[in-house]
Each structure stands twice: as structure tokens, then as C-alpha cells.
Amino acid sequence: MVYAIIVAAGEGKRAGFEIPKQFVKLNNQTILRMSSEKFQNSKLIDKFLVVSHRNYVDLTEKEVQTFSKFENVVIGGSSRQESVYNALMYLHKKVNKPDFVCIHDAVRPFVDTNKIDESIYKAKEVGGAVLAEMAENTISQVNNGRIVKTLERSQIYLHHTPQTFDFTKLLKAYQKAEKILSSFTDDASIFIHAGYETAVVEDYRNNIKLTKKQDFELAKCIFELNS
Ligand SMILES: Nc1ccn([C@@H]2O[C@H](COP(=O)(O)OP(=O)(O)OP(=O)(O)O)[C@@H](O)[C@H]2O)c(=O)n1
Ligand SMILES: C[C@](O)(CO)[C@H](O)COP(=O)(O)O
């Protein structure tokens, strides 16, 4: 069984809207609903959870309750990784635990459903799989404003989501890292820290994370292009 975990418990501080950015609407649909619909439409996702900020549970539920694969809202934590951990612990308490979990940022509404499925196929083969975009710009490591070294860009990938993992292994990885979760910014880095193999699945550039206000201007263009 494959569960999606859609993390939507952030406050959207960098975006600066009056409400958390996952509830901002694009063409009359919230970002959260747009993202959730992609997992509802995936042929390999059996059920999904949405991780919500404790102050927005009702609004979160209202956005996703019509989806047949939606199971429950889980209360988030103080960081994205804490939120993921809360969802993993919810699943750990179930009698019928999932085999794989597919973790997605609610604020990446343009994810392609076929790419979701590709990440699941690859995770079933390798153990973990991350949708990622190969760097097309020259990349450098910088310290105090000075270039330390230029990196081989064919070996540099920008991590997107979803990131899909063997559930038992990911839970163990989170348990191993639970005192240092703030050292990580995504699930793959926690999985790799535990020594597990992780593959990349080439993703489309338009699977952007809506982080700042200007990303919503770009989102309007992507939405128009996709329409
Ligand atoms: N404690 C948190 C923090 C973030 N997220 C989710 O993780 C995803 C990526 O996080 P980010 O873009 O950083 O969202 P925010 O934390 O809301 O943004 P900010 O840091 O600007 O407040 C988002 O879907 C966000 O809702 C979460 O579930 N729980
Ligand atoms: C998980 C992620 O989207 C992969 O690129 C990214 O690390 C999330 O970072 P954020 O600061 O929590 O938005």
C-alpha cells in the first residue's frame, strides 16, 4: 500500500500573505487542493494524509474532504521535518501500515501525476526516490561572498517533491535523526543520513515550490501555459 503525505502545516512567512500560502487561490482553487488532486488522480496512490497547522485544521479539511483517497488530517510540527515525522508516527500506529510513503510539499501544485508514479516505481526498485531537476546553470560553492569552488553541474540536482520511500526504512531514518531533524531540509537527506540508497527521477522544471510572493506571479504564468 502507498500513502501520500501532503505537508501543509507551514505558516508561509516568506510569502507574506494574510493566510498561509497553501490556501491562496489560483483560478479559484487553493494551492492545497491543486496539489491534493494530483495524488487523488495517481493510479499508484492508495490513500493520502494532509499535515495541517493546528490553527487551520477546519480549513484544511474543507479543501480536501471531497477526495475519496483522503484519510485524515495530522497536526504538524514546528518544522517541515517535524510535520513529516508526525505523519509517520500516525501511520506507525496503524494496524495496516503502508509499504511506501510519498511525501509532497502542498505548495508544489504543478507536480505531474505521471512523475508521482515514476517516483513510486523507482522507490520500489531502489528504496528511495526523489523527483529532481538537473542543474542547468553553473554552480559554485561560496563562502563569505567568495567562490570556493565551481561544482560539476552534471552531478548537481535540485531536489523537488514528492520524495518516495520504503516506509519502514524512512521511519527508522527519522528515529535515528530525531534529535537533529533541524539539520536537514528534506526527507531524502534524512534517508541518506541513515545509509539508505536513494535515486533521482528527472523532473520537470515547472514543479516549482511557491515560497515567496513573486513565485505566485510565475505560478499564474505556468497555470495559463497548462490551461
Ligand atoms: N512546520 C512546517 C513547515 C512547513 N511545512 C510544509 O512544508 C512545505 C514546504 O515548506 P515551506 O515552503 O518552507 O513553507 P512554509 O514553512 O510555510 O514557509 P515559510 O518558511 O516561509 O514560513 C509547505 O507545503 C509547508 O506547508 C509543514 O508542513 N510544516
Ligand atoms: C523539501 C524541499 O522542497 C526539497 O527541495 C525543500 O527542502 C523544502 O524547503 P523549505 O525551506 O522547507 O521550503
PDB file of C-alpha atoms and ligand atoms in Angstrom:
ATOM      1  CA  MET A   1       0.000   0.000   0.000  1.00  0.00           C
ATOM      2  CA  VAL A   2       1.215   3.516  -0.855  1.00  0.00           C
ATOM      3  CA  TYR A   3       0.267   6.546   1.260  1.00  0.00           C
ATOM      4  CA  ALA A   4       0.938  10.107   0.212  1.00  0.00           C
ATOM      5  CA  ILE A   5       1.786  12.583   2.946  1.00  0.00           C
ATOM      6  CA  ILE A   6       0.993  16.124   1.807  1.00  0.00           C
ATOM      7  CA  VAL A   7       2.750  18.565   4.130  1.00  0.00           C
ATOM      8  CA  ALA A   8       0.654  21.734   4.511  1.00  0.00           C
ATOM      9  CA  ALA A   9       1.347  22.889   8.084  1.00  0.00           C
ATOM     10  CA  GLY A  10       3.587  25.842   7.308  1.00  0.00           C
ATOM     11  CA  GLU A  11       2.811  29.500   8.043  1.00  0.00           C
ATOM     12  CA  GLY A  12       4.123  30.886   4.745  1.00  0.00           C
ATOM     13  CA  LYS A  13       6.142  33.665   6.398  1.00  0.00           C
ATOM     14  CA  ARG A  14       8.378  34.303   3.340  1.00  0.00           C
ATOM     15  CA  ALA A  15       5.317  34.740   1.110  1.00  0.00           C
ATOM     16  CA  GLY A  16       3.755  37.295   3.442  1.00  0.00           C
ATOM     17  CA  PHE A  17       0.075  36.706   2.645  1.00  0.00           C
ATOM     18  CA  GLU A  18      -2.623  37.212   5.320  1.00  0.00           C
ATOM     19  CA  ILE A  19      -3.266  33.447   5.295  1.00  0.00           C
ATOM     20  CA  PRO A  20      -0.757  30.604   4.911  1.00  0.00           C
ATOM     21  CA  LYS A  21       0.198  30.410   1.218  1.00  0.00           C
ATOM     22  CA  GLN A  22      -1.229  26.879   0.717  1.00  0.00           C
ATOM     23  CA  PHE A  23      -4.710  28.467   0.993  1.00  0.00           C
ATOM     24  CA  VAL A  24      -4.054  31.138  -1.642  1.00  0.00           C
ATOM     25  CA  LYS A  25      -6.180  30.538  -4.753  1.00  0.00           C
ATOM     26  CA  LEU A  26      -5.059  30.223  -8.374  1.00  0.00           C
ATOM     27  CA  ASN A  27      -8.021  30.469 -10.742  1.00  0.00           C
ATOM     28  CA  ASN A  28     -10.467  29.807  -7.908  1.00  0.00           C
ATOM     29  CA  GLN A  29      -8.724  26.709  -6.497  1.00  0.00           C
ATOM     30  CA  THR A  30      -6.410  26.709  -3.478  1.00  0.00           C
ATOM     31  CA  ILE A  31      -2.824  25.597  -3.940  1.00  0.00           C
ATOM     32  CA  LEU A  32      -3.505  22.817  -1.415  1.00  0.00           C
ATOM     33  CA  ARG A  33      -6.453  21.478  -3.408  1.00  0.00           C
ATOM     34  CA  MET A  34      -4.491  21.650  -6.674  1.00  0.00           C
ATOM     35  CA  SER A  35      -1.673  19.582  -5.148  1.00  0.00           C
ATOM     36  CA  SER A  36      -4.006  17.089  -3.439  1.00  0.00           C
ATOM     37  CA  GLU A  37      -5.889  16.476  -6.697  1.00  0.00           C
ATOM     38  CA  LYS A  38      -2.678  15.243  -8.350  1.00  0.00           C
ATOM     39  CA  PHE A  39      -2.395  12.479  -5.712  1.00  0.00           C
ATOM     40  CA  GLN A  40      -6.104  11.669  -5.945  1.00  0.00           C
ATOM     41  CA  ASN A  41      -5.515  11.134  -9.673  1.00  0.00           C
ATOM     42  CA  SER A  42      -2.411   8.959  -9.271  1.00  0.00           C
ATOM     43  CA  LYS A  43      -3.082   5.298 -10.047  1.00  0.00           C
ATOM     44  CA  LEU A  44      -0.432   4.191  -7.537  1.00  0.00           C
ATOM     45  CA  ILE A  45      -1.510   6.254  -4.517  1.00  0.00           C
ATOM     46  CA  ASP A  46      -3.979   4.356  -2.328  1.00  0.00           C
ATOM     47  CA  LYS A  47      -4.648   6.932   0.406  1.00  0.00           C
ATOM     48  CA  PHE A  48      -3.344  10.309   1.494  1.00  0.00           C
ATOM     49  CA  LEU A  49      -2.885  12.315   4.677  1.00  0.00           C
ATOM     50  CA  VAL A  50      -2.626  16.086   4.894  1.00  0.00           C
ATOM     51  CA  VAL A  51      -0.459  17.596   7.628  1.00  0.00           C
ATOM     52  CA  SER A  52      -2.065  20.818   8.849  1.00  0.00           C
ATOM     53  CA  HIS A  53      -1.115  23.733  11.116  1.00  0.00           C
ATOM     54  CA  ARG A  54      -3.159  23.337  14.314  1.00  0.00           C
ATOM     55  CA  ASN A  55      -4.913  26.687  13.658  1.00  0.00           C
ATOM     56  CA  TYR A  56      -6.091  25.697  10.170  1.00  0.00           C
ATOM     57  CA  VAL A  57      -7.427  22.141  10.550  1.00  0.00           C
ATOM     58  CA  ASP A  58     -11.012  23.001   9.577  1.00  0.00           C
ATOM     59  CA  LEU A  59      -9.916  24.979   6.503  1.00  0.00           C
ATOM     60  CA  THR A  60      -7.551  22.171   5.508  1.00  0.00           C
ATOM     61  CA  GLU A  61     -10.255  19.520   5.843  1.00  0.00           C
ATOM     62  CA  LYS A  62     -12.695  21.629   3.845  1.00  0.00           C
ATOM     63  CA  GLU A  63     -10.201  21.775   0.965  1.00  0.00           C
ATOM     64  CA  VAL A  64      -9.615  18.016   0.674  1.00  0.00           C
ATOM     65  CA  GLN A  65     -12.605  16.174   2.216  1.00  0.00           C
ATOM     66  CA  THR A  66     -14.242  15.526  -1.175  1.00  0.00           C
ATOM     67  CA  PHE A  67     -11.289  13.409  -2.342  1.00  0.00           C
ATOM     68  CA  SER A  68     -12.049   9.679  -1.898  1.00  0.00           C
ATOM     69  CA  LYS A  69      -8.380   8.888  -1.137  1.00  0.00           C
ATOM     70  CA  PHE A  70      -8.137  11.482   1.650  1.00  0.00           C
ATOM     71  CA  GLU A  71      -7.939   9.680   5.005  1.00  0.00           C
ATOM     72  CA  ASN A  72      -7.127  12.170   7.737  1.00  0.00           C
ATOM     73  CA  VAL A  73      -5.511  15.418   8.831  1.00  0.00           C
ATOM     74  CA  VAL A  74      -2.426  15.132  11.035  1.00  0.00           C
ATOM     75  CA  ILE A  75      -1.307  18.084  13.152  1.00  0.00           C
ATOM     76  CA  GLY A  76       2.068  19.433  12.020  1.00  0.00           C
ATOM     77  CA  GLY A  77       5.153  20.327  13.997  1.00  0.00           C
ATOM     78  CA  SER A  78       7.483  23.294  14.303  1.00  0.00           C
ATOM     79  CA  SER A  79       9.406  22.377  11.119  1.00  0.00           C
ATOM     80  CA  ARG A  80       8.629  20.593   7.877  1.00  0.00           C
ATOM     81  CA  GLN A  81      10.563  17.546   9.074  1.00  0.00           C
ATOM     82  CA  GLU A  82       8.718  17.534  12.424  1.00  0.00           C
ATOM     83  CA  SER A  83       5.478  17.613  10.428  1.00  0.00           C
ATOM     84  CA  VAL A  84       6.581  14.646   8.330  1.00  0.00           C
ATOM     85  CA  TYR A  85       7.611  12.780  11.499  1.00  0.00           C
ATOM     86  CA  ASN A  86       4.131  13.342  12.999  1.00  0.00           C
ATOM     87  CA  ALA A  87       2.586  11.777   9.892  1.00  0.00           C
ATOM     88  CA  LEU A  88       4.995   8.830  10.004  1.00  0.00           C
ATOM     89  CA  MET A  89       4.077   8.213  13.665  1.00  0.00           C
ATOM     90  CA  TYR A  90       0.366   8.333  12.751  1.00  0.00           C
ATOM     91  CA  LEU A  91       0.994   5.644  10.118  1.00  0.00           C
ATOM     92  CA  HIS A  92       3.185   3.637  12.521  1.00  0.00           C
ATOM     93  CA  LYS A  93       0.194   3.304  14.899  1.00  0.00           C
ATOM     94  CA  LYS A  94      -1.994   1.781  12.184  1.00  0.00           C
ATOM     95  CA  VAL A  95      -2.592  -1.981  12.025  1.00  0.00           C
ATOM     96  CA  ASN A  96      -2.317  -1.882   8.219  1.00  0.00           C
ATOM     97  CA  LYS A  97       0.872   0.079   7.742  1.00  0.00           C
ATOM     98  CA  PRO A  98       1.888   1.327   4.279  1.00  0.00           C
ATOM     99  CA  ASP A  99       4.723  -0.243   2.313  1.00  0.00           C
ATOM    100  CA  PHE A 100       5.754   3.091   0.775  1.00  0.00           C
ATOM    101  CA  VAL A 101       5.170   6.778   1.573  1.00  0.00           C
ATOM    102  CA  CYS A 102       5.237   9.571  -0.991  1.00  0.00           C
ATOM    103  CA  ILE A 103       5.923  12.923   0.690  1.00  0.00           C
ATOM    104  CA  HIS A 104       4.942  16.127  -1.086  1.00  0.00           C
ATOM    105  CA  ASP A 105       5.043  19.857  -0.373  1.00  0.00           C
ATOM    106  CA  ALA A 106       1.459  21.172  -0.631  1.00  0.00           C
ATOM    107  CA  VAL A 107       2.955  24.320  -2.197  1.00  0.00           C
ATOM    108  CA  ARG A 108       4.168  22.472  -5.300  1.00  0.00           C
ATOM    109  CA  PRO A 109       0.833  22.426  -7.172  1.00  0.00           C
ATOM    110  CA  PHE A 110       2.283  21.807 -10.653  1.00  0.00           C
ATOM    111  CA  VAL A 111       3.655  18.345  -9.902  1.00  0.00           C
ATOM    112  CA  ASP A 112       2.951  15.951 -12.763  1.00  0.00           C
ATOM    113  CA  THR A 113       0.905  12.891 -11.784  1.00  0.00           C
ATOM    114  CA  ASN A 114       2.944  10.611 -14.051  1.00  0.00           C
ATOM    115  CA  LYS A 115       6.100  11.807 -12.289  1.00  0.00           C
ATOM    116  CA  ILE A 116       4.494  10.910  -8.936  1.00  0.00           C
ATOM    117  CA  ASP A 117       4.008   7.394 -10.272  1.00  0.00           C
ATOM    118  CA  GLU A 118       7.566   7.278 -11.650  1.00  0.00           C
ATOM    119  CA  SER A 119       8.943   8.144  -8.195  1.00  0.00           C
ATOM    120  CA  ILE A 120       6.908   5.273  -6.694  1.00  0.00           C
ATOM    121  CA  TYR A 121       8.133   2.759  -9.286  1.00  0.00           C
ATOM    122  CA  LYS A 122      11.727   3.852  -8.665  1.00  0.00           C
ATOM    123  CA  ALA A 123      11.354   3.745  -4.860  1.00  0.00           C
ATOM    124  CA  LYS A 124      10.019   0.184  -5.139  1.00  0.00           C
ATOM    125  CA  GLU A 125      13.192  -0.666  -7.090  1.00  0.00           C
ATOM    126  CA  VAL A 126      15.780   1.236  -5.017  1.00  0.00           C
ATOM    127  CA  GLY A 127      14.185   2.012  -1.636  1.00  0.00           C
ATOM    128  CA  GLY A 128      14.030   5.777  -2.055  1.00  0.00           C
ATOM    129  CA  ALA A 129      13.445   8.136  -4.993  1.00  0.00           C
ATOM    130  CA  VAL A 130      13.448  11.924  -5.278  1.00  0.00           C
ATOM    131  CA  LEU A 131      11.992  13.975  -8.111  1.00  0.00           C
ATOM    132  CA  ALA A 132      14.837  16.318  -9.013  1.00  0.00           C
ATOM    133  CA  GLU A 133      15.896  18.774 -11.699  1.00  0.00           C
ATOM    134  CA  MET A 134      19.420  18.648 -13.137  1.00  0.00           C
ATOM    135  CA  ALA A 135      21.233  21.979 -12.760  1.00  0.00           C
ATOM    136  CA  GLU A 136      21.451  23.963 -16.000  1.00  0.00           C
ATOM    137  CA  ASN A 137      23.359  26.909 -14.574  1.00  0.00           C
ATOM    138  CA  THR A 138      26.964  26.802 -13.467  1.00  0.00           C
ATOM    139  CA  ILE A 139      27.016  26.114  -9.713  1.00  0.00           C
ATOM    140  CA  SER A 140      29.609  27.265  -7.176  1.00  0.00           C
ATOM    141  CA  GLN A 141      30.254  26.712  -3.502  1.00  0.00           C
ATOM    142  CA  VAL A 142      30.566  30.155  -1.922  1.00  0.00           C
ATOM    143  CA  ASN A 143      31.974  31.254   1.457  1.00  0.00           C
ATOM    144  CA  ASN A 144      31.760  34.860   2.699  1.00  0.00           C
ATOM    145  CA  GLY A 145      30.814  36.047  -0.783  1.00  0.00           C
ATOM    146  CA  ARG A 146      33.775  34.440  -2.463  1.00  0.00           C
ATOM    147  CA  ILE A 147      33.663  31.414  -4.775  1.00  0.00           C
ATOM    148  CA  VAL A 148      35.395  28.488  -3.089  1.00  0.00           C
ATOM    149  CA  LYS A 149      34.956  26.099  -5.989  1.00  0.00           C
ATOM    150  CA  THR A 150      32.805  25.524  -9.055  1.00  0.00           C
ATOM    151  CA  LEU A 151      30.926  22.224  -8.996  1.00  0.00           C
ATOM    152  CA  GLU A 152      30.467  19.717 -11.833  1.00  0.00           C
ATOM    153  CA  ARG A 153      26.901  20.661 -12.781  1.00  0.00           C
ATOM    154  CA  SER A 154      26.090  17.322 -14.454  1.00  0.00           C
ATOM    155  CA  GLN A 155      26.276  15.865 -10.935  1.00  0.00           C
ATOM    156  CA  ILE A 156      24.112  18.579  -9.314  1.00  0.00           C
ATOM    157  CA  TYR A 157      20.347  18.065  -8.931  1.00  0.00           C
ATOM    158  CA  LEU A 158      17.814  20.369  -7.305  1.00  0.00           C
ATOM    159  CA  HIS A 159      15.514  18.318  -5.075  1.00  0.00           C
ATOM    160  CA  HIS A 160      11.785  18.673  -5.670  1.00  0.00           C
ATOM    161  CA  THR A 161       8.923  16.658  -4.190  1.00  0.00           C
ATOM    162  CA  PRO A 162       7.367  14.147  -3.968  1.00  0.00           C
ATOM    163  CA  GLN A 163      10.068  12.082  -2.374  1.00  0.00           C
ATOM    164  CA  THR A 164       9.061   8.422  -2.078  1.00  0.00           C
ATOM    165  CA  PHE A 165      10.455   5.855   0.358  1.00  0.00           C
ATOM    166  CA  ASP A 166      10.115   2.410   1.846  1.00  0.00           C
ATOM    167  CA  PHE A 167       8.007   3.278   4.918  1.00  0.00           C
ATOM    168  CA  THR A 168       9.847   1.081   7.451  1.00  0.00           C
ATOM    169  CA  LYS A 169      13.241   2.383   6.344  1.00  0.00           C
ATOM    170  CA  LEU A 170      12.146   6.031   6.388  1.00  0.00           C
ATOM    171  CA  LEU A 171      10.643   5.674   9.874  1.00  0.00           C
ATOM    172  CA  LYS A 172      13.925   4.176  11.102  1.00  0.00           C
ATOM    173  CA  ALA A 173      15.848   7.016   9.445  1.00  0.00           C
ATOM    174  CA  TYR A 174      13.673   9.626  11.175  1.00  0.00           C
ATOM    175  CA  GLN A 175      14.018   7.836  14.531  1.00  0.00           C
ATOM    176  CA  LYS A 176      17.790   7.799  14.089  1.00  0.00           C
ATOM    177  CA  ALA A 177      17.841  11.528  13.285  1.00  0.00           C
ATOM    178  CA  GLU A 178      15.079  12.680  15.634  1.00  0.00           C
ATOM    179  CA  LYS A 179      17.367  14.840  17.779  1.00  0.00           C
ATOM    180  CA  ILE A 180      18.922  16.561  14.756  1.00  0.00           C
ATOM    181  CA  LEU A 181      15.948  16.961  12.398  1.00  0.00           C
ATOM    182  CA  SER A 182      16.625  20.694  12.077  1.00  0.00           C
ATOM    183  CA  SER A 183      19.934  19.819  10.391  1.00  0.00           C
ATOM    184  CA  PHE A 184      18.020  18.571   7.368  1.00  0.00           C
ATOM    185  CA  THR A 185      15.786  20.350   4.851  1.00  0.00           C
ATOM    186  CA  ASP A 186      14.182  17.369   3.159  1.00  0.00           C
ATOM    187  CA  ASP A 187      13.334  13.699   3.666  1.00  0.00           C
ATOM    188  CA  ALA A 188      15.914  12.325   1.226  1.00  0.00           C
ATOM    189  CA  SER A 189      18.780  13.835   3.260  1.00  0.00           C
ATOM    190  CA  ILE A 190      17.455  12.070   6.371  1.00  0.00           C
ATOM    191  CA  PHE A 191      17.076   8.803   4.450  1.00  0.00           C
ATOM    192  CA  ILE A 192      20.630   9.085   3.067  1.00  0.00           C
ATOM    193  CA  HIS A 193      21.986  10.026   6.534  1.00  0.00           C
ATOM    194  CA  ALA A 194      20.704   6.629   7.668  1.00  0.00           C
ATOM    195  CA  GLY A 195      22.763   4.999   4.918  1.00  0.00           C
ATOM    196  CA  TYR A 196      19.913   4.044   2.573  1.00  0.00           C
ATOM    197  CA  GLU A 197      20.253   4.178  -1.213  1.00  0.00           C
ATOM    198  CA  THR A 198      18.235   6.910  -2.920  1.00  0.00           C
ATOM    199  CA  ALA A 199      17.661   7.504  -6.647  1.00  0.00           C
ATOM    200  CA  VAL A 200      16.771  10.671  -8.528  1.00  0.00           C
ATOM    201  CA  VAL A 201      13.913  10.769 -11.016  1.00  0.00           C
ATOM    202  CA  GLU A 202      14.336  13.573 -13.547  1.00  0.00           C
ATOM    203  CA  ASP A 203      11.520  16.103 -13.014  1.00  0.00           C
ATOM    204  CA  TYR A 204      10.060  18.989 -14.966  1.00  0.00           C
ATOM    205  CA  ARG A 205      11.349  22.461 -14.202  1.00  0.00           C
ATOM    206  CA  ASN A 206       7.794  23.754 -13.647  1.00  0.00           C
ATOM    207  CA  ASN A 207       7.342  21.718 -10.445  1.00  0.00           C
ATOM    208  CA  ILE A 208       8.264  24.855  -8.509  1.00  0.00           C
ATOM    209  CA  LYS A 209       7.826  25.423  -4.797  1.00  0.00           C
ATOM    210  CA  LEU A 210       5.727  28.531  -4.153  1.00  0.00           C
ATOM    211  CA  THR A 211       7.896  30.149  -1.480  1.00  0.00           C
ATOM    212  CA  LYS A 212       7.852  33.929  -1.975  1.00  0.00           C
ATOM    213  CA  LYS A 213       5.223  36.301  -3.351  1.00  0.00           C
ATOM    214  CA  GLN A 214       6.962  36.535  -6.737  1.00  0.00           C
ATOM    215  CA  ASP A 215       6.648  32.762  -7.142  1.00  0.00           C
ATOM    216  CA  PHE A 216       2.872  33.285  -7.307  1.00  0.00           C
ATOM    217  CA  GLU A 217       3.318  35.605 -10.291  1.00  0.00           C
ATOM    218  CA  LEU A 218       5.284  32.849 -12.037  1.00  0.00           C
ATOM    219  CA  ALA A 219       2.604  30.356 -10.950  1.00  0.00           C
ATOM    220  CA  LYS A 220      -0.051  32.372 -12.809  1.00  0.00           C
ATOM    221  CA  CYS A 221       2.040  32.071 -15.999  1.00  0.00           C
ATOM    222  CA  ILE A 222       2.556  28.323 -15.536  1.00  0.00           C
ATOM    223  CA  PHE A 223      -1.183  27.896 -14.884  1.00  0.00           C
ATOM    224  CA  GLU A 224      -2.024  29.761 -18.084  1.00  0.00           C
ATOM    225  CA  LEU A 225       0.508  27.670 -20.038  1.00  0.00           C
ATOM    226  CA  ASN A 226      -1.017  24.440 -18.662  1.00  0.00           C
ATOM    227  CA  SER A 227      -4.608  25.542 -19.419  1.00  0.00           C
TER     228      SER A 227
HETATM  229  N1  LIG B   1       6.258  23.257  10.169  1.00  0.00           N
HETATM  230  C1  LIG B   1       6.036  23.065   8.840  1.00  0.00           C
HETATM  231  C2  LIG B   1       6.697  23.872   7.876  1.00  0.00           C
HETATM  232  C3  LIG B   1       6.425  23.655   6.525  1.00  0.00           C
HETATM  233  N2  LIG B   1       5.542  22.684   6.183  1.00  0.00           N
HETATM  234  C4  LIG B   1       5.200  22.477   4.771  1.00  0.00           C
HETATM  235  O1  LIG B   1       6.367  22.161   4.042  1.00  0.00           O
HETATM  236  C5  LIG B   1       6.242  22.665   2.694  1.00  0.00           C
HETATM  237  C6  LIG B   1       7.496  23.433   2.291  1.00  0.00           C
HETATM  238  O2  LIG B   1       7.758  24.380   3.285  1.00  0.00           O
HETATM  239  P1  LIG B   1       7.922  25.968   3.001  1.00  0.00           P
HETATM  240  O3  LIG B   1       7.843  26.281   1.567  1.00  0.00           O
HETATM  241  O4  LIG B   1       9.109  26.427   3.765  1.00  0.00           O
HETATM  242  O5  LIG B   1       6.580  26.529   3.695  1.00  0.00           O
HETATM  243  P2  LIG B   1       6.471  27.434   4.990  1.00  0.00           P
HETATM  244  O6  LIG B   1       7.219  26.820   6.136  1.00  0.00           O
HETATM  245  O7  LIG B   1       5.005  27.694   5.151  1.00  0.00           O
HETATM  246  O8  LIG B   1       7.187  28.757   4.505  1.00  0.00           O
HETATM  247  P3  LIG B   1       7.969  29.826   5.445  1.00  0.00           P
HETATM  248  O9  LIG B   1       9.269  29.115   5.795  1.00  0.00           O
HETATM  249  O10 LIG B   1       8.166  30.983   4.506  1.00  0.00           O
HETATM  250  O11 LIG B   1       7.104  30.116   6.624  1.00  0.00           O
HETATM  251  C7  LIG B   1       4.992  23.548   2.663  1.00  0.00           C
HETATM  252  O12 LIG B   1       3.963  22.872   1.965  1.00  0.00           O
HETATM  253  C8  LIG B   1       4.652  23.746   4.135  1.00  0.00           C
HETATM  254  O13 LIG B   1       3.243  23.877   4.351  1.00  0.00           O
HETATM  255  C9  LIG B   1       4.900  21.883   7.131  1.00  0.00           C
HETATM  256  O14 LIG B   1       4.091  21.012   6.779  1.00  0.00           O
HETATM  257  N3  LIG B   1       5.180  22.083   8.455  1.00  0.00           N
HETATM  258  C1  LIG B   2      11.583  19.561   0.541  1.00  0.00           C
HETATM  259  C2  LIG B   2      12.097  20.607  -0.420  1.00  0.00           C
HETATM  260  O1  LIG B   2      11.025  21.140  -1.173  1.00  0.00           O
HETATM  261  C3  LIG B   2      13.096  19.972  -1.365  1.00  0.00           C
HETATM  262  O2  LIG B   2      13.691  20.955  -2.172  1.00  0.00           O
HETATM  263  C4  LIG B   2      12.752  21.805   0.301  1.00  0.00           C
HETATM  264  O3  LIG B   2      13.901  21.375   1.003  1.00  0.00           O
HETATM  265  C5  LIG B   2      11.795  22.429   1.298  1.00  0.00           C
HETATM  266  O4  LIG B   2      12.456  23.544   1.899  1.00  0.00           O
HETATM  267  P1  LIG B   2      11.599  24.528   2.829  1.00  0.00           P
HETATM  268  O5  LIG B   2      12.546  25.577   3.328  1.00  0.00           O
HETATM  269  O6  LIG B   2      11.040  23.661   3.935  1.00  0.00           O
HETATM  270  O7  LIG B   2      10.541  25.078   1.962  1.00  0.00           O
END
